[in-house]
Amino acid sequence: MISLMKMDYKLNSTKTYHVNELNTLGWELTVCNALYPPQTPLRKILARNDSYGHFLYDYLCRFLPMENLRNVIEIGGGYGYLMKDFLDRNGSLRPCMVDISPFLLERQKETLEGYEASYRREDFLETDPAALTAFDLAVLNENLGDFPTLINLNEEFFDPSSRTADPNVRRALALFERYHFNRPEKRLFNFNIGAIEALEKICASGIPHVYLSEHSCEATVPRHLQAVIHVDSQGSPERISLKGHDEYSIKMSYLEKVAHAFGYTSVRGPFADFIPVAFTDRLRVILVSQGRYGDEDEMICQFVEDLYKYEYLILTKE
Ligand SMILES: C[S@@+](CC[C@H](N)C(=O)[O-])C[C@H]1O[C@@H](n2cnc3c(N)ncnc32)[C@H](O)[C@@H]1O
């Protein structure tokens, strides 16, 4: 912990884990990966048997001119499944995959073999902004929680008399001022500095369309489903402990503010907007019993909850 001010805060970073240790995404099953195997029982509860990338592509067609897009940058593409699905739908896309993990970048090359794609192994926070101007669409799926987060901040963070030389804190304060973020109500709070700086970089480069998604700390469940789906959002980024690293849920309202400041319009919602669940009697029984009666039921409960815990933003430059 650092105590330059009277508070004990720290910068959570997943960089060492991603660069040196990561050799599977199995421990942090993303919604995208969970839906990828055609035989997964998760697809049986959907109104259509399909994969995450196909559902997403079809949904984006409602808001973005997907058929006219060509140069797509995907940051943190994991196993490359989302991009493979996008290429199935639109073979004229030319993806550039940027990833901090050497292991995952190799997996992306395998998944996208035969397609005209380029690859960059780098921390997106260090990517040269000049390299971004050529893209029509940026995709950041289920990864912003991996970016650095300042944790355990308190009200002293806002006190001018306790200003510190720590560049992370200074940049975080500047972001609060620049984007007029509401001050957190909690005494101790966490701040998604990396996610905000990543989006700021994308917006400043003027990429006309952006899709991003992540586990949200502001997620809600529609009233009519609250009896069967339980999502407890704290409003401030929460720690999610995973193998070898911690990540943090994302305060989507701050990201929206950044995008609006750069003249983007936003569409925001839960994954459930584009991954259609068929709420049959059987599924309701599984949800009410909270998956107690078997591993498959437990997996289904977790998945349906995730469809509401994860939020997306679709951003379009006006
Ligand atoms: C949880 S995985 C999500 C993978 C994929 N998008 C999915 O939905 O299945 C996070 C991804 O972000 C990448 N990543 C994490 N931090 C990064 C950074 N600073 N720059 C670039 N990629 C990063 C990881 O290596 C990984 O590919």
Coordinates of C-alpha atoms and ligand atoms in Angstrom, one line a residue:
M1 CA 0.0 0.0 0.0
I2 CA 1.1 3.6 -0.7
S3 CA 0.6 6.2 2.1
L4 CA 1.7 9.4 0.5
M5 CA -1.5 11.0 1.6
K6 CA -3.2 9.9 4.8
M7 CA -5.0 7.1 2.9
D8 CA -3.7 3.6 2.1
Y9 CA -4.5 3.2 -1.5
K10 CA -2.9 1.1 -4.2
L11 CA -2.9 0.6 -7.9
N12 CA -4.2 -2.8 -8.9
S13 CA -2.5 -4.0 -12.0
T14 CA -2.9 -7.3 -13.9
K15 CA 0.0 -6.7 -16.2
T16 CA 2.5 -9.2 -14.8
Y17 CA -0.2 -11.9 -14.7
H18 CA -1.2 -11.3 -18.3
V19 CA 2.3 -11.1 -19.7
N20 CA 4.0 -13.8 -17.7
E21 CA 1.5 -16.2 -16.2
L22 CA -1.7 -16.5 -18.1
N23 CA -2.0 -19.8 -19.9
T24 CA -5.8 -20.3 -20.0
L25 CA -9.0 -18.3 -19.8
G26 CA -10.8 -21.3 -18.3
W27 CA -10.8 -19.7 -14.8
E28 CA -12.5 -16.6 -15.9
L29 CA -15.1 -18.0 -18.3
T30 CA -16.3 -15.0 -20.2
V31 CA -19.9 -15.0 -21.6
C32 CA -18.3 -15.0 -25.0
N33 CA -16.3 -18.1 -24.4
A34 CA -19.1 -19.8 -22.4
L35 CA -21.4 -19.6 -25.4
Y36 CA -18.9 -20.6 -28.0
P37 CA -19.1 -24.4 -27.9
P38 CA -22.1 -25.5 -30.1
Q39 CA -23.0 -28.2 -27.6
T40 CA -23.0 -26.1 -24.4
P41 CA -26.2 -26.5 -22.4
L42 CA -26.3 -22.8 -22.0
R43 CA -27.5 -22.4 -25.6
K44 CA -30.5 -24.6 -24.8
I45 CA -32.0 -21.8 -22.7
L46 CA -31.8 -19.3 -25.5
A47 CA -34.5 -18.3 -28.0
R48 CA -31.9 -19.1 -30.7
N49 CA -29.0 -21.5 -30.7
D50 CA -26.0 -19.3 -31.5
S51 CA -22.7 -17.9 -30.3
Y52 CA -22.0 -14.6 -28.6
G53 CA -20.3 -13.0 -31.6
H54 CA -23.1 -13.8 -33.9
F55 CA -25.7 -12.4 -31.5
L56 CA -23.6 -9.3 -31.0
Y57 CA -23.0 -8.7 -34.7
D58 CA -26.7 -9.0 -35.5
Y59 CA -27.5 -6.6 -32.7
L60 CA -24.9 -4.0 -33.7
C61 CA -26.5 -3.9 -37.2
R62 CA -29.4 -2.1 -35.7
F63 CA -27.1 0.8 -34.6
L64 CA -24.0 0.8 -36.7
P65 CA -23.4 0.4 -40.5
M66 CA -21.7 -3.0 -40.0
E67 CA -21.8 -3.9 -43.7
N68 CA -19.7 -0.8 -44.5
L69 CA -17.1 -1.2 -41.8
R70 CA -13.7 -2.5 -42.8
N71 CA -10.9 -1.8 -40.3
V72 CA -11.7 -3.1 -36.9
I73 CA -9.4 -3.0 -33.9
E74 CA -10.2 -5.5 -31.1
I75 CA -8.4 -4.9 -27.8
G76 CA -8.1 -7.9 -25.5
G77 CA -9.7 -10.5 -27.9
G78 CA -9.0 -13.5 -25.7
Y79 CA -9.3 -16.7 -27.8
G80 CA -10.4 -14.7 -30.8
Y81 CA -13.9 -16.2 -30.9
L82 CA -15.8 -12.9 -31.1
M83 CA -13.8 -11.8 -34.1
K84 CA -14.2 -15.2 -35.8
D85 CA -17.9 -14.8 -35.5
F86 CA -17.7 -11.2 -36.9
L87 CA -15.7 -12.5 -39.9
D88 CA -18.3 -15.3 -40.5
R89 CA -20.9 -12.5 -40.8
N90 CA -18.8 -10.1 -42.8
G91 CA -15.7 -11.4 -44.6
S92 CA -14.6 -7.9 -45.7
L93 CA -13.6 -6.9 -42.2
R94 CA -9.9 -6.5 -41.7
P95 CA -9.2 -7.0 -38.0
C96 CA -6.2 -5.8 -36.0
M97 CA -5.9 -7.7 -32.7
V98 CA -4.1 -5.9 -29.8
D99 CA -3.3 -8.0 -26.8
I100 CA -1.0 -7.7 -23.8
S101 CA -0.9 -11.5 -23.4
P102 CA 1.6 -13.5 -25.7
F103 CA -0.3 -16.7 -24.9
L104 CA -3.7 -15.3 -26.0
L105 CA -2.3 -13.6 -29.1
E106 CA -1.1 -17.0 -30.3
R107 CA -4.6 -18.4 -29.6
Q108 CA -6.1 -15.6 -31.7
K109 CA -3.8 -16.4 -34.6
E110 CA -4.9 -20.0 -34.5
T111 CA -8.6 -19.1 -34.3
L112 CA -8.4 -16.5 -37.1
E113 CA -6.1 -18.6 -39.3
G114 CA -6.9 -18.1 -43.0
Y115 CA -8.3 -14.6 -42.4
E116 CA -6.4 -11.4 -43.2
A117 CA -5.8 -10.1 -39.7
S118 CA -2.9 -8.3 -38.1
Y119 CA -1.6 -8.7 -34.5
R120 CA 0.1 -6.3 -32.0
R121 CA 1.4 -7.6 -28.7
E122 CA 1.2 -4.6 -26.4
D123 CA -0.4 -3.0 -23.4
F124 CA -3.2 -0.9 -25.0
L125 CA -2.5 1.9 -22.5
E126 CA 0.9 2.2 -24.2
T127 CA -0.4 2.0 -27.8
D128 CA 0.6 5.0 -29.9
P129 CA -2.7 7.0 -30.4
A130 CA -1.5 7.8 -33.9
A131 CA -1.9 4.1 -34.8
L132 CA -5.7 4.3 -34.0
T133 CA -6.9 6.8 -36.5
A134 CA -7.4 4.3 -39.4
F135 CA -10.1 2.2 -37.6
D136 CA -13.8 2.3 -38.2
L137 CA -14.7 0.3 -35.1
A138 CA -13.1 -0.5 -31.8
V139 CA -14.2 -3.6 -29.8
L140 CA -13.3 -4.1 -26.1
N141 CA -15.3 -7.1 -24.9
E142 CA -15.3 -8.2 -21.2
N143 CA -11.8 -6.9 -20.6
L144 CA -11.9 -3.3 -19.1
G145 CA -11.9 -4.8 -15.6
D146 CA -8.4 -6.0 -16.2
F147 CA -7.1 -2.5 -16.7
P148 CA -5.5 -0.7 -13.8
T149 CA -7.7 0.3 -10.9
L150 CA -6.9 2.7 -8.0
I151 CA -8.3 1.0 -4.9
N152 CA -9.1 2.1 -1.4
L153 CA -9.3 5.8 -2.1
N154 CA -11.2 8.0 0.4
E155 CA -12.4 11.6 0.6
E156 CA -8.8 12.8 1.1
F157 CA -8.4 12.1 -2.5
F158 CA -10.4 15.3 -3.2
D159 CA -8.7 17.4 -0.6
P160 CA -6.4 20.0 -2.2
S161 CA -4.2 20.2 0.9
S162 CA -3.3 16.5 0.6
R163 CA -2.3 16.7 -3.1
T164 CA 0.4 14.1 -3.8
A165 CA 3.2 13.6 -6.3
D166 CA 1.9 10.2 -7.3
P167 CA 1.2 10.5 -11.0
N168 CA -1.6 7.9 -10.8
V169 CA -3.5 9.9 -8.2
R170 CA -2.9 13.2 -10.1
R171 CA -4.2 11.7 -13.3
A172 CA -7.2 10.3 -11.6
L173 CA -8.0 13.7 -10.0
A174 CA -7.6 15.3 -13.4
L175 CA -10.1 12.9 -14.9
F176 CA -12.7 13.7 -12.1
E177 CA -12.2 17.4 -13.0
R178 CA -12.2 17.0 -16.7
Y179 CA -15.3 14.9 -17.0
H180 CA -17.3 16.2 -13.9
F181 CA -17.7 12.7 -12.4
N182 CA -20.0 12.6 -9.4
R183 CA -18.0 12.0 -6.3
P184 CA -18.5 8.5 -4.9
E185 CA -20.9 8.3 -1.9
K186 CA -18.9 5.5 -0.1
R187 CA -16.1 6.4 2.3
L188 CA -13.8 4.0 0.6
F189 CA -14.0 3.6 -3.2
N190 CA -12.1 2.3 -6.2
F191 CA -11.6 4.1 -9.5
N192 CA -11.2 2.4 -12.9
I193 CA -8.4 4.7 -14.0
G194 CA -7.1 2.3 -16.7
A195 CA -10.5 1.7 -18.3
I196 CA -11.2 5.4 -18.4
E197 CA -7.9 6.3 -19.9
A198 CA -8.3 3.5 -22.5
L199 CA -11.6 4.9 -23.6
E200 CA -10.3 8.4 -23.5
K201 CA -7.5 7.4 -25.9
I202 CA -10.0 5.7 -28.3
C203 CA -12.4 8.7 -28.3
A204 CA -9.6 11.2 -28.7
S205 CA -8.4 9.3 -31.8
G206 CA -11.9 9.8 -33.3
I207 CA -12.7 6.1 -34.1
P208 CA -16.3 6.6 -35.3
H209 CA -17.8 3.5 -33.6
V210 CA -17.0 1.7 -30.4
Y211 CA -18.4 -1.4 -28.7
L212 CA -17.3 -2.1 -25.2
S213 CA -18.7 -4.3 -22.4
E214 CA -17.8 -5.5 -18.9
H215 CA -19.1 -6.6 -15.6
S216 CA -20.8 -3.4 -14.3
C217 CA -21.0 -2.1 -10.8
E218 CA -24.2 -0.3 -11.7
A219 CA -26.2 -3.3 -13.2
T220 CA -29.9 -3.7 -12.6
V221 CA -32.4 -6.4 -13.3
P222 CA -35.8 -5.4 -14.7
R223 CA -38.5 -5.4 -12.0
H224 CA -40.5 -8.3 -13.5
L225 CA -37.4 -10.6 -13.2
Q226 CA -36.1 -9.5 -9.8
A227 CA -37.8 -12.4 -8.0
V228 CA -35.7 -14.9 -10.0
I229 CA -32.5 -13.1 -10.9
H230 CA -30.3 -11.7 -8.2
V231 CA -27.8 -8.9 -9.0
D232 CA -26.5 -6.8 -6.2
S233 CA -24.7 -3.7 -7.5
Q234 CA -22.8 -1.5 -5.2
G235 CA -22.4 1.5 -7.5
S236 CA -18.6 1.5 -7.0
P237 CA -16.1 -0.8 -8.7
E238 CA -15.9 -4.1 -6.8
R239 CA -13.1 -6.6 -6.6
I240 CA -13.4 -9.9 -8.5
S241 CA -10.8 -12.4 -7.3
L242 CA -9.6 -14.6 -10.1
K243 CA -6.7 -17.1 -10.5
G244 CA -3.4 -15.1 -10.2
H245 CA -5.0 -11.7 -10.2
D246 CA -7.9 -9.4 -9.1
E247 CA -10.0 -7.4 -11.5
Y248 CA -12.6 -4.8 -10.8
S249 CA -16.1 -4.2 -12.1
I250 CA -16.7 -1.1 -14.1
K251 CA -18.5 2.1 -13.4
M252 CA -20.2 2.5 -16.8
S253 CA -21.7 5.9 -16.1
Y254 CA -18.2 7.4 -16.0
L255 CA -17.3 5.8 -19.3
E256 CA -20.5 7.2 -20.8
K257 CA -19.5 10.7 -19.6
V258 CA -16.1 10.4 -21.3
A259 CA -17.7 9.4 -24.5
H260 CA -20.3 12.2 -24.4
A261 CA -17.6 14.7 -23.7
F262 CA -16.0 13.7 -27.0
G263 CA -19.3 14.0 -28.9
Y264 CA -20.3 10.4 -29.0
T265 CA -23.9 9.2 -28.5
S266 CA -24.3 6.0 -26.5
V267 CA -26.6 3.1 -26.3
R268 CA -26.3 1.2 -23.0
G269 CA -27.8 -2.0 -21.7
P270 CA -27.3 -5.5 -20.3
F271 CA -26.1 -8.5 -22.4
A272 CA -29.7 -9.7 -22.1
D273 CA -30.7 -7.1 -24.7
F274 CA -29.0 -9.1 -27.5
I275 CA -28.7 -12.6 -26.0
P276 CA -32.4 -13.7 -25.9
V277 CA -33.3 -16.0 -23.1
A278 CA -36.5 -18.1 -23.4
F279 CA -38.0 -17.9 -19.9
T280 CA -39.7 -21.3 -19.9
D281 CA -41.2 -22.8 -16.7
R282 CA -38.2 -25.1 -16.5
L283 CA -35.8 -22.2 -16.5
R284 CA -37.8 -20.4 -13.9
V285 CA -37.6 -23.5 -11.6
I286 CA -33.8 -23.6 -12.1
L287 CA -33.5 -19.9 -11.3
V288 CA -35.8 -20.0 -8.2
S289 CA -33.9 -23.0 -6.8
Q290 CA -30.7 -21.1 -7.5
G291 CA -29.2 -24.0 -9.4
R292 CA -29.2 -26.2 -6.3
Y293 CA -30.1 -29.4 -8.1
G294 CA -27.1 -30.0 -10.3
D295 CA -23.9 -28.6 -11.9
E296 CA -25.6 -27.8 -15.1
D297 CA -28.4 -25.9 -13.3
E298 CA -25.8 -23.9 -11.3
M299 CA -24.0 -23.0 -14.5
I300 CA -27.3 -21.8 -16.1
C301 CA -28.1 -19.6 -13.1
Q302 CA -24.7 -18.1 -13.2
F303 CA -25.0 -17.5 -16.9
V304 CA -28.4 -15.8 -16.7
E305 CA -27.2 -13.6 -13.8
D306 CA -24.2 -12.6 -16.0
L307 CA -26.5 -11.5 -18.8
Y308 CA -27.7 -8.8 -16.4
K309 CA -24.4 -8.1 -14.6
Y310 CA -22.6 -7.4 -17.8
E311 CA -23.4 -4.1 -19.5
Y312 CA -22.4 -2.9 -23.0
L313 CA -22.0 0.6 -24.5
I314 CA -22.3 1.2 -28.2
L315 CA -20.8 4.6 -29.0
T316 CA -21.1 6.5 -32.2
K317 CA -19.3 9.7 -33.0
E318 CA -21.9 12.4 -34.1
Ligands
LIG1 C1 -11.1 -11.6 -19.6 S1 -10.3 -11.6 -21.1 C2 -11.6 -11.3 -22.3 C3 -11.3 -12.0 -23.6 C4 -12.3 -11.8 -24.7 N1 -12.6 -10.4 -25.1 C5 -13.6 -12.5 -24.3 O1 -14.6 -11.8 -24.1 O2 -13.6 -13.7 -24.1 C6 -9.3 -10.1 -21.1 C7 -8.5 -9.9 -22.4 O3 -7.9 -8.6 -22.3 C8 -6.5 -8.7 -22.5 N2 -5.9 -7.5 -21.8 C9 -5.9 -7.3 -20.5 N3 -5.2 -6.2 -20.2 C10 -4.8 -5.6 -21.4 C11 -4.1 -4.5 -21.8 N4 -3.7 -3.6 -20.9 N5 -3.9 -4.3 -23.1 C12 -4.3 -5.2 -24.0 N6 -5.0 -6.3 -23.7 C13 -5.2 -6.5 -22.4 C14 -6.2 -10.1 -22.0 O4 -4.9 -10.6 -22.4 C15 -7.4 -10.8 -22.5 O5 -7.2 -11.1 -23.9

